[in-house]
mmCIF file of C-alpha atoms in Angstrom:
data_model
loop_
_atom_site.group_PDB
_atom_site.id
_atom_site.type_symbol
_atom_site.label_atom_id
_atom_site.label_comp_id
_atom_site.label_asym_id
_atom_site.label_seq_id
_atom_site.Cartn_x
_atom_site.Cartn_y
_atom_site.Cartn_z
ATOM 1 C CA SER B 67 45.824 117.475 175.292
ATOM 2 C CA GLY B 68 42.289 116.827 174.060
ATOM 3 C CA HIS B 69 40.589 113.976 172.302
ATOM 4 C CA SER B 70 38.274 113.553 169.333
ATOM 5 C CA LEU B 71 35.387 111.268 168.377
ATOM 6 C CA ALA B 72 34.026 110.573 164.896
ATOM 7 C CA ILE B 73 31.262 108.497 163.311
ATOM 8 C CA THR B 74 31.907 106.834 159.947
ATOM 9 C CA ALA B 75 29.370 106.166 157.193
ATOM 10 C CA ASP B 76 28.780 102.645 158.563
ATOM 11 C CA ARG B 77 27.965 104.171 162.013
ATOM 12 C CA SER B 78 31.116 102.918 163.730
ATOM 13 C CA VAL B 79 32.749 105.220 166.278
ATOM 14 C CA TRP B 80 36.439 106.116 166.265
ATOM 15 C CA SER B 81 38.515 108.033 168.797
ATOM 16 C CA TRP B 82 42.001 109.460 169.152
ATOM 17 C CA GLY B 83 44.018 111.881 171.267
ATOM 18 C CA SER B 84 44.524 112.020 175.025
ATOM 19 C CA GLY B 85 43.228 108.942 176.825
ATOM 20 C CA LEU B 86 44.655 109.287 180.307
ATOM 21 C CA VAL B 87 41.303 108.801 182.082
ATOM 22 C CA GLY B 88 39.613 106.370 179.680
ATOM 23 C CA GLN B 89 37.887 109.004 177.573
ATOM 24 C CA LEU B 90 38.777 107.228 174.323
ATOM 25 C CA GLY B 91 36.580 104.235 175.120
ATOM 26 C CA HIS B 92 39.136 101.494 174.445
ATOM 27 C CA GLY B 93 39.274 100.089 177.971
ATOM 28 C CA VAL B 94 42.752 101.445 178.658
ATOM 29 C CA CYS B 95 44.057 104.753 179.950
ATOM 30 C CA GLN B 96 46.574 105.733 177.310
ATOM 31 C CA ASP B 97 46.882 108.160 174.426
ATOM 32 C CA GLN B 98 46.008 107.107 170.882
ATOM 33 C CA LEU B 99 47.804 109.075 168.158
ATOM 34 C CA LEU B 100 45.799 107.680 165.221
ATOM 35 C CA PRO B 101 42.027 107.101 164.995
ATOM 36 C CA ARG B 102 41.026 103.728 166.481
ATOM 37 C CA LYS B 103 37.630 102.067 166.277
ATOM 38 C CA ILE B 104 35.757 101.727 169.585
ATOM 39 C CA GLU B 105 34.861 98.037 169.495
ATOM 40 C CA ALA B 106 32.255 98.371 172.278
ATOM 41 C CA PHE B 107 29.851 99.869 169.720
ATOM 42 C CA ALA B 108 29.862 96.849 167.405
ATOM 43 C CA GLY B 109 26.242 96.103 166.555
ATOM 44 C CA HIS B 110 25.013 99.574 167.590
ATOM 45 C CA GLN B 111 23.932 102.253 165.124
ATOM 46 C CA VAL B 112 25.503 105.351 166.697
ATOM 47 C CA VAL B 113 24.067 108.602 165.329
ATOM 48 C CA VAL B 114 25.596 111.276 167.603
ATOM 49 C CA VAL B 115 28.868 111.553 169.538
ATOM 50 C CA SER B 116 30.285 114.286 171.722
ATOM 51 C CA ALA B 117 33.739 114.631 173.254
ATOM 52 C CA GLY B 118 33.831 116.435 176.595
ATOM 53 C CA ARG B 119 36.980 117.469 178.431
ATOM 54 C CA SER B 120 37.546 114.017 179.951
ATOM 55 C CA HIS B 121 34.602 111.931 178.781
ATOM 56 C CA GLY B 122 32.705 110.824 175.706
ATOM 57 C CA LEU B 123 29.008 110.457 174.932
ATOM 58 C CA ALA B 124 27.149 108.575 172.207
ATOM 59 C CA ILE B 125 23.490 108.201 171.246
ATOM 60 C CA THR B 126 22.237 105.296 169.129
ATOM 61 C CA ALA B 127 19.434 105.243 166.576
ATOM 62 C CA ASN B 128 17.116 103.587 169.122
ATOM 63 C CA GLY B 129 17.790 106.314 171.720
ATOM 64 C CA ALA B 130 20.277 104.515 173.973
ATOM 65 C CA VAL B 131 22.826 106.834 175.598
ATOM 66 C CA PHE B 132 26.386 105.741 176.396
ATOM 67 C CA ALA B 133 28.896 107.656 178.526
ATOM 68 C CA TRP B 134 32.530 106.819 179.346
ATOM 69 C CA GLY B 135 35.699 108.388 180.714
ATOM 70 C CA GLN B 136 36.212 110.321 183.923
ATOM 71 C CA GLY B 137 32.947 110.782 185.767
ATOM 72 C CA GLY B 138 33.548 112.540 189.061
ATOM 73 C CA HIS B 139 30.541 114.022 190.833
ATOM 74 C CA ARG B 140 28.181 111.637 188.996
ATOM 75 C CA CYS B 141 28.471 113.569 185.741
ATOM 76 C CA LEU B 142 28.306 110.408 183.580
ATOM 77 C CA GLY B 143 25.034 109.232 185.075
ATOM 78 C CA HIS B 144 26.425 105.901 186.283
ATOM 79 C CA GLY B 145 25.681 106.620 189.928
ATOM 80 C CA GLU B 146 29.310 106.792 191.012
#
């Protein structure tokens, strides 16, 4: 019941697996059996991704950090 993230040669980000708390980054809370491109990164040059237990992280070439998924106890840095 985990999820995976990958970066392709053109720097797009894809995710698949368990998505019950939004950790896949597609704007819905549902599982994704096959890799699906995360459209929110269109126009960004992502260089690093990391899949946590119920969240995802990405860093772009210009140093921007993105976090999504379940973020209890302010662990995503969004102030919630």
